[in-house]
Amino acid sequence: VTSARRALVLNPSLEQARYFVAAAYYHHGYMDEALIEMEKGQTLHGADVIEPIRIEALVALFSGSFAPARARLEEVSRLSSQAIGDTYLALAYVYSGSVERGTTILQSLADHRSASTSARARAALAGVLASQHEVAAARAHIERVLAAAYRDHHVAYSLGAAYAQLGEMDQADRWLRTAVDTGFPCLPFFERDPLLEPLRRRTQFTEILDYVRTRRDTSLAPARP
């Protein structure tokens, strides 16, 4: 993010740098700032028509606006030949009531050739299956994720959500804090994600939210170059 901001100071017309900063903002829960940067990128009339839609979609998803997120992610899926938004599209289906459709998409992505897509899909699938009381299947996917080499903050977050659904709160806390520490202190999503509901009913959840808030405030301060 620092590099992108520096580049924008030198040259404010860098479209992709705008989108990079926007992504950093929504990862940290600064949704208005993310949309501002996305709109600045759009005014440059560059070649990338998909990324602005994806940014809008993920801002909506992580803000808890699941139906608008689903509509925008469906558009991303139509426009792109890559699975760049399909895991999130699946979750948008699940969160907006189409659990079977979302589960089917995640299952199709679980063995994707991309290590990141596969790991993110499996981790998300574990949480969805656990929420549907398919405990053995959820645990099997968690084990596959843990045995694989790829792991990022989205994978860590989904593992935390899966463990929350399984009732393993210490593990949920551990993985959610890992997600925060490695780049995803997205406070609105922590507050609104339905898969975290088992945690939300516990008094300790306020400690997690305080941790998210502190980490996001110290790791990325809003700035508009």
mmCIF file of C-alpha atoms in Angstrom:
data_model
loop_
_atom_site.group_PDB
_atom_site.id
_atom_site.type_symbol
_atom_site.label_atom_id
_atom_site.label_comp_id
_atom_site.label_asym_id
_atom_site.label_seq_id
_atom_site.Cartn_x
_atom_site.Cartn_y
_atom_site.Cartn_z
ATOM 1 C CA VAL A 1 0.000 0.000 0.000
ATOM 2 C CA THR A 2 2.814 2.391 0.848
ATOM 3 C CA SER A 3 4.397 1.750 -2.555
ATOM 4 C CA ALA A 4 1.081 2.336 -4.322
ATOM 5 C CA ARG A 5 0.509 5.583 -2.453
ATOM 6 C CA ARG A 6 4.037 6.761 -3.282
ATOM 7 C CA ALA A 7 3.459 5.907 -6.927
ATOM 8 C CA LEU A 8 0.225 7.903 -6.918
ATOM 9 C CA VAL A 9 1.984 10.926 -5.472
ATOM 10 C CA LEU A 10 4.408 10.763 -8.392
ATOM 11 C CA ASN A 11 1.762 9.912 -10.960
ATOM 12 C CA PRO A 12 -1.936 10.206 -9.937
ATOM 13 C CA SER A 13 -3.065 8.642 -13.226
ATOM 14 C CA LEU A 14 -1.997 5.086 -12.358
ATOM 15 C CA GLU A 15 -5.253 3.126 -12.610
ATOM 16 C CA GLN A 16 -4.035 -0.152 -11.088
ATOM 17 C CA ALA A 17 -2.415 1.643 -8.154
ATOM 18 C CA ARG A 18 -5.814 3.151 -7.345
ATOM 19 C CA TYR A 19 -7.402 -0.310 -7.377
ATOM 20 C CA PHE A 20 -4.595 -1.710 -5.233
ATOM 21 C CA VAL A 21 -5.178 0.962 -2.594
ATOM 22 C CA ALA A 22 -8.938 0.353 -2.796
ATOM 23 C CA ALA A 23 -8.388 -3.345 -2.106
ATOM 24 C CA ALA A 24 -6.214 -2.519 0.880
ATOM 25 C CA TYR A 25 -8.954 -0.281 2.241
ATOM 26 C CA TYR A 26 -11.743 -2.879 2.038
ATOM 27 C CA HIS A 27 -9.455 -5.526 3.554
ATOM 28 C CA HIS A 28 -9.158 -3.161 6.526
ATOM 29 C CA GLY A 29 -12.857 -2.314 6.639
ATOM 30 C CA TYR A 30 -12.606 1.232 5.277
ATOM 31 C CA MET A 31 -15.410 0.866 2.757
ATOM 32 C CA ASP A 32 -16.039 4.508 1.839
ATOM 33 C CA GLU A 33 -12.331 5.018 1.175
ATOM 34 C CA ALA A 34 -12.235 1.870 -0.964
ATOM 35 C CA LEU A 35 -15.055 3.130 -3.171
ATOM 36 C CA ILE A 36 -13.468 6.576 -3.475
ATOM 37 C CA GLU A 37 -10.213 5.039 -4.732
ATOM 38 C CA MET A 38 -12.113 2.736 -7.085
ATOM 39 C CA GLU A 39 -14.012 5.678 -8.552
ATOM 40 C CA LYS A 40 -10.776 7.629 -9.021
ATOM 41 C CA GLY A 41 -9.392 4.653 -10.930
ATOM 42 C CA GLN A 42 -12.491 4.499 -13.130
ATOM 43 C CA THR A 43 -12.135 8.149 -14.142
ATOM 44 C CA LEU A 44 -8.832 7.241 -15.787
ATOM 45 C CA HIS A 45 -10.715 5.104 -18.349
ATOM 46 C CA GLY A 46 -8.193 2.271 -18.356
ATOM 47 C CA ALA A 47 -8.577 -1.187 -19.852
ATOM 48 C CA ASP A 48 -9.585 -3.000 -16.662
ATOM 49 C CA VAL A 49 -13.380 -3.089 -16.478
ATOM 50 C CA ILE A 50 -13.598 -6.099 -14.135
ATOM 51 C CA GLU A 51 -11.657 -4.881 -11.093
ATOM 52 C CA PRO A 52 -13.974 -1.945 -10.296
ATOM 53 C CA ILE A 53 -16.958 -4.310 -10.292
ATOM 54 C CA ARG A 54 -15.096 -6.767 -8.090
ATOM 55 C CA ILE A 55 -14.193 -3.988 -5.649
ATOM 56 C CA GLU A 56 -17.833 -2.881 -5.452
ATOM 57 C CA ALA A 57 -18.863 -6.488 -4.913
ATOM 58 C CA LEU A 58 -16.418 -7.136 -2.091
ATOM 59 C CA VAL A 59 -17.212 -3.848 -0.384
ATOM 60 C CA ALA A 60 -20.861 -4.955 -0.399
ATOM 61 C CA LEU A 61 -20.043 -8.499 0.749
ATOM 62 C CA PHE A 62 -17.787 -7.460 3.611
ATOM 63 C CA SER A 63 -20.346 -4.810 4.642
ATOM 64 C CA GLY A 64 -23.066 -7.440 4.976
ATOM 65 C CA SER A 65 -25.011 -6.400 1.848
ATOM 66 C CA PHE A 66 -25.179 -9.899 0.445
ATOM 67 C CA ALA A 67 -27.769 -9.586 -2.338
ATOM 68 C CA PRO A 68 -25.998 -6.625 -4.035
ATOM 69 C CA ALA A 69 -22.685 -8.459 -3.601
ATOM 70 C CA ARG A 70 -24.142 -11.532 -5.307
ATOM 71 C CA ALA A 71 -25.375 -9.488 -8.277
ATOM 72 C CA ARG A 72 -22.008 -7.785 -8.788
ATOM 73 C CA LEU A 73 -20.068 -11.037 -8.364
ATOM 74 C CA GLU A 74 -22.303 -12.736 -10.912
ATOM 75 C CA GLU A 75 -21.269 -9.968 -13.298
ATOM 76 C CA VAL A 76 -17.582 -10.556 -12.493
ATOM 77 C CA SER A 77 -18.050 -14.264 -13.179
ATOM 78 C CA ARG A 78 -19.652 -13.532 -16.563
ATOM 79 C CA LEU A 79 -16.903 -11.137 -17.606
ATOM 80 C CA SER A 80 -13.880 -13.110 -16.417
ATOM 81 C CA SER A 81 -12.471 -16.418 -17.599
ATOM 82 C CA GLN A 82 -10.731 -16.835 -14.229
ATOM 83 C CA ALA A 83 -12.210 -17.805 -10.859
ATOM 84 C CA ILE A 84 -11.168 -14.488 -9.285
ATOM 85 C CA GLY A 85 -14.483 -13.942 -7.528
ATOM 86 C CA ASP A 86 -16.150 -17.333 -7.518
ATOM 87 C CA THR A 87 -15.384 -18.238 -3.893
ATOM 88 C CA TYR A 88 -16.938 -14.960 -2.821
ATOM 89 C CA LEU A 89 -19.849 -15.476 -5.206
ATOM 90 C CA ALA A 90 -20.467 -18.840 -3.548
ATOM 91 C CA LEU A 91 -20.462 -17.216 -0.108
ATOM 92 C CA ALA A 92 -22.798 -14.472 -1.351
ATOM 93 C CA TYR A 93 -25.211 -17.197 -2.456
ATOM 94 C CA VAL A 94 -24.954 -18.909 0.929
ATOM 95 C CA TYR A 95 -25.439 -15.673 2.867
ATOM 96 C CA SER A 96 -28.416 -14.637 0.761
ATOM 97 C CA GLY A 97 -30.199 -17.974 1.213
ATOM 98 C CA SER A 98 -29.057 -20.115 -1.738
ATOM 99 C CA VAL A 99 -26.983 -22.496 0.370
ATOM 100 C CA GLU A 100 -27.100 -25.431 -2.030
ATOM 101 C CA ARG A 101 -26.014 -23.319 -4.992
ATOM 102 C CA GLY A 102 -23.158 -21.783 -3.042
ATOM 103 C CA THR A 103 -22.043 -25.156 -1.721
ATOM 104 C CA THR A 104 -21.985 -26.589 -5.237
ATOM 105 C CA ILE A 105 -19.721 -23.776 -6.448
ATOM 106 C CA LEU A 106 -17.323 -24.243 -3.533
ATOM 107 C CA GLN A 107 -17.167 -27.977 -4.146
ATOM 108 C CA SER A 108 -16.302 -27.354 -7.793
ATOM 109 C CA LEU A 109 -13.486 -24.994 -6.756
ATOM 110 C CA ALA A 110 -12.043 -27.232 -4.034
ATOM 111 C CA ASP A 111 -9.767 -29.047 -6.497
ATOM 112 C CA HIS A 112 -8.976 -26.028 -8.660
ATOM 113 C CA ARG A 113 -5.508 -25.952 -10.219
ATOM 114 C CA SER A 114 -4.823 -22.655 -8.468
ATOM 115 C CA ALA A 115 -3.528 -23.346 -4.961
ATOM 116 C CA SER A 116 -5.033 -20.107 -3.625
ATOM 117 C CA THR A 117 -8.450 -20.759 -5.160
ATOM 118 C CA SER A 118 -8.490 -24.333 -3.882
ATOM 119 C CA ALA A 119 -7.439 -23.407 -0.340
ATOM 120 C CA ARG A 120 -9.886 -20.517 -0.078
ATOM 121 C CA ALA A 121 -12.742 -22.616 -1.447
ATOM 122 C CA ARG A 122 -12.035 -25.563 0.867
ATOM 123 C CA ALA A 123 -11.757 -23.360 3.937
ATOM 124 C CA ALA A 124 -14.990 -21.545 3.070
ATOM 125 C CA LEU A 125 -16.694 -24.851 2.303
ATOM 126 C CA ALA A 126 -15.707 -26.189 5.718
ATOM 127 C CA GLY A 127 -17.556 -23.326 7.390
ATOM 128 C CA VAL A 128 -20.648 -23.714 5.223
ATOM 129 C CA LEU A 129 -20.789 -27.483 5.778
ATOM 130 C CA ALA A 130 -20.309 -27.050 9.516
ATOM 131 C CA SER A 131 -23.206 -24.576 9.546
ATOM 132 C CA GLN A 132 -25.325 -27.295 7.913
ATOM 133 C CA HIS A 133 -24.266 -29.809 10.614
ATOM 134 C CA GLU A 134 -22.137 -31.824 8.172
ATOM 135 C CA VAL A 135 -19.392 -32.084 10.750
ATOM 136 C CA ALA A 136 -17.347 -34.955 9.308
ATOM 137 C CA ALA A 137 -17.217 -33.343 5.857
ATOM 138 C CA ALA A 138 -16.289 -29.978 7.361
ATOM 139 C CA ARG A 139 -13.432 -31.501 9.344
ATOM 140 C CA ALA A 140 -12.181 -33.350 6.279
ATOM 141 C CA HIS A 141 -11.897 -30.091 4.355
ATOM 142 C CA ILE A 142 -10.148 -28.384 7.257
ATOM 143 C CA GLU A 143 -7.584 -31.183 7.333
ATOM 144 C CA ARG A 144 -6.995 -30.844 3.592
ATOM 145 C CA VAL A 145 -6.413 -27.104 3.999
ATOM 146 C CA LEU A 146 -4.034 -27.589 6.915
ATOM 147 C CA ALA A 147 -2.083 -30.233 4.986
ATOM 148 C CA ALA A 148 -1.640 -27.971 1.943
ATOM 149 C CA ALA A 149 1.115 -25.410 1.500
ATOM 150 C CA TYR A 150 -1.007 -22.392 0.600
ATOM 151 C CA ARG A 151 -2.463 -20.249 3.380
ATOM 152 C CA ASP A 152 -3.373 -16.554 3.408
ATOM 153 C CA HIS A 153 -5.525 -14.239 5.512
ATOM 154 C CA HIS A 154 -8.721 -15.269 3.704
ATOM 155 C CA VAL A 155 -7.968 -18.931 4.351
ATOM 156 C CA ALA A 156 -7.202 -18.158 8.000
ATOM 157 C CA TYR A 157 -10.447 -16.205 8.361
ATOM 158 C CA SER A 158 -12.524 -19.026 6.858
ATOM 159 C CA LEU A 159 -10.832 -21.569 9.118
ATOM 160 C CA GLY A 160 -11.791 -19.375 12.066
ATOM 161 C CA ALA A 161 -15.394 -19.260 10.865
ATOM 162 C CA ALA A 162 -15.423 -23.032 10.365
ATOM 163 C CA TYR A 163 -14.135 -23.678 13.872
ATOM 164 C CA ALA A 164 -16.734 -21.244 15.232
ATOM 165 C CA GLN A 165 -19.458 -23.278 13.544
ATOM 166 C CA LEU A 166 -17.950 -26.453 14.992
ATOM 167 C CA GLY A 167 -18.031 -24.940 18.460
ATOM 168 C CA GLU A 168 -14.245 -24.944 18.869
ATOM 169 C CA MET A 169 -13.942 -21.386 20.083
ATOM 170 C CA ASP A 170 -10.256 -21.389 21.033
ATOM 171 C CA GLN A 171 -9.315 -22.525 17.530
ATOM 172 C CA ALA A 172 -11.731 -20.014 16.039
ATOM 173 C CA ASP A 173 -10.134 -17.231 18.050
ATOM 174 C CA ARG A 174 -6.641 -18.349 17.018
ATOM 175 C CA TRP A 175 -7.364 -18.411 13.291
ATOM 176 C CA LEU A 176 -9.359 -15.190 13.278
ATOM 177 C CA ARG A 177 -6.512 -13.386 15.004
ATOM 178 C CA THR A 178 -4.130 -14.893 12.445
ATOM 179 C CA ALA A 179 -6.328 -13.472 9.678
ATOM 180 C CA VAL A 180 -6.215 -10.055 11.322
ATOM 181 C CA ASP A 181 -2.448 -10.189 11.808
ATOM 182 C CA THR A 182 -1.791 -11.203 8.196
ATOM 183 C CA GLY A 183 -3.897 -8.603 6.404
ATOM 184 C CA PHE A 184 -7.629 -8.894 7.073
ATOM 185 C CA PRO A 185 -8.714 -6.678 9.996
ATOM 186 C CA CYS A 186 -12.047 -6.072 8.252
ATOM 187 C CA LEU A 187 -14.188 -4.939 11.174
ATOM 188 C CA PRO A 188 -17.553 -4.732 9.327
ATOM 189 C CA PHE A 189 -17.289 -8.349 8.193
ATOM 190 C CA PHE A 190 -16.343 -9.557 11.657
ATOM 191 C CA GLU A 191 -19.445 -7.763 12.908
ATOM 192 C CA ARG A 192 -21.819 -9.104 10.217
ATOM 193 C CA ASP A 193 -20.599 -12.471 8.911
ATOM 194 C CA PRO A 194 -23.369 -14.999 9.699
ATOM 195 C CA LEU A 195 -20.807 -17.790 10.077
ATOM 196 C CA LEU A 196 -19.380 -16.029 13.139
ATOM 197 C CA GLU A 197 -22.743 -16.029 14.919
ATOM 198 C CA PRO A 198 -21.726 -18.757 17.421
ATOM 199 C CA LEU A 199 -18.843 -16.525 18.514
ATOM 200 C CA ARG A 200 -20.997 -13.420 18.546
ATOM 201 C CA ARG A 201 -23.114 -14.883 21.330
ATOM 202 C CA ARG A 202 -20.092 -15.080 23.630
ATOM 203 C CA THR A 203 -18.784 -12.238 25.763
ATOM 204 C CA GLN A 204 -15.247 -12.964 24.513
ATOM 205 C CA PHE A 205 -16.276 -11.793 21.048
ATOM 206 C CA THR A 206 -15.921 -8.187 22.170
ATOM 207 C CA GLU A 207 -12.240 -8.923 22.800
ATOM 208 C CA ILE A 208 -11.859 -10.157 19.225
ATOM 209 C CA LEU A 209 -13.557 -7.031 17.875
ATOM 210 C CA ASP A 210 -11.300 -4.839 20.004
ATOM 211 C CA TYR A 211 -8.294 -6.713 18.589
ATOM 212 C CA VAL A 212 -9.539 -6.211 15.021
ATOM 213 C CA ARG A 213 -10.148 -2.516 15.654
ATOM 214 C CA THR A 214 -6.723 -1.958 17.178
ATOM 215 C CA ARG A 215 -4.886 -3.811 14.423
ATOM 216 C CA ARG A 216 -6.675 -2.025 11.594
ATOM 217 C CA ASP A 217 -6.113 1.385 13.178
ATOM 218 C CA THR A 218 -2.394 0.760 13.515
ATOM 219 C CA SER A 219 -1.786 -0.998 10.196
ATOM 220 C CA LEU A 220 -3.582 1.290 7.726
ATOM 221 C CA ALA A 221 -4.712 4.849 8.235
ATOM 222 C CA PRO A 222 -7.018 6.323 5.571
ATOM 223 C CA ALA A 223 -5.245 8.670 3.183
ATOM 224 C CA ARG A 224 -6.351 10.013 -0.168
ATOM 225 C CA PRO A 225 -3.462 10.881 -2.440
#
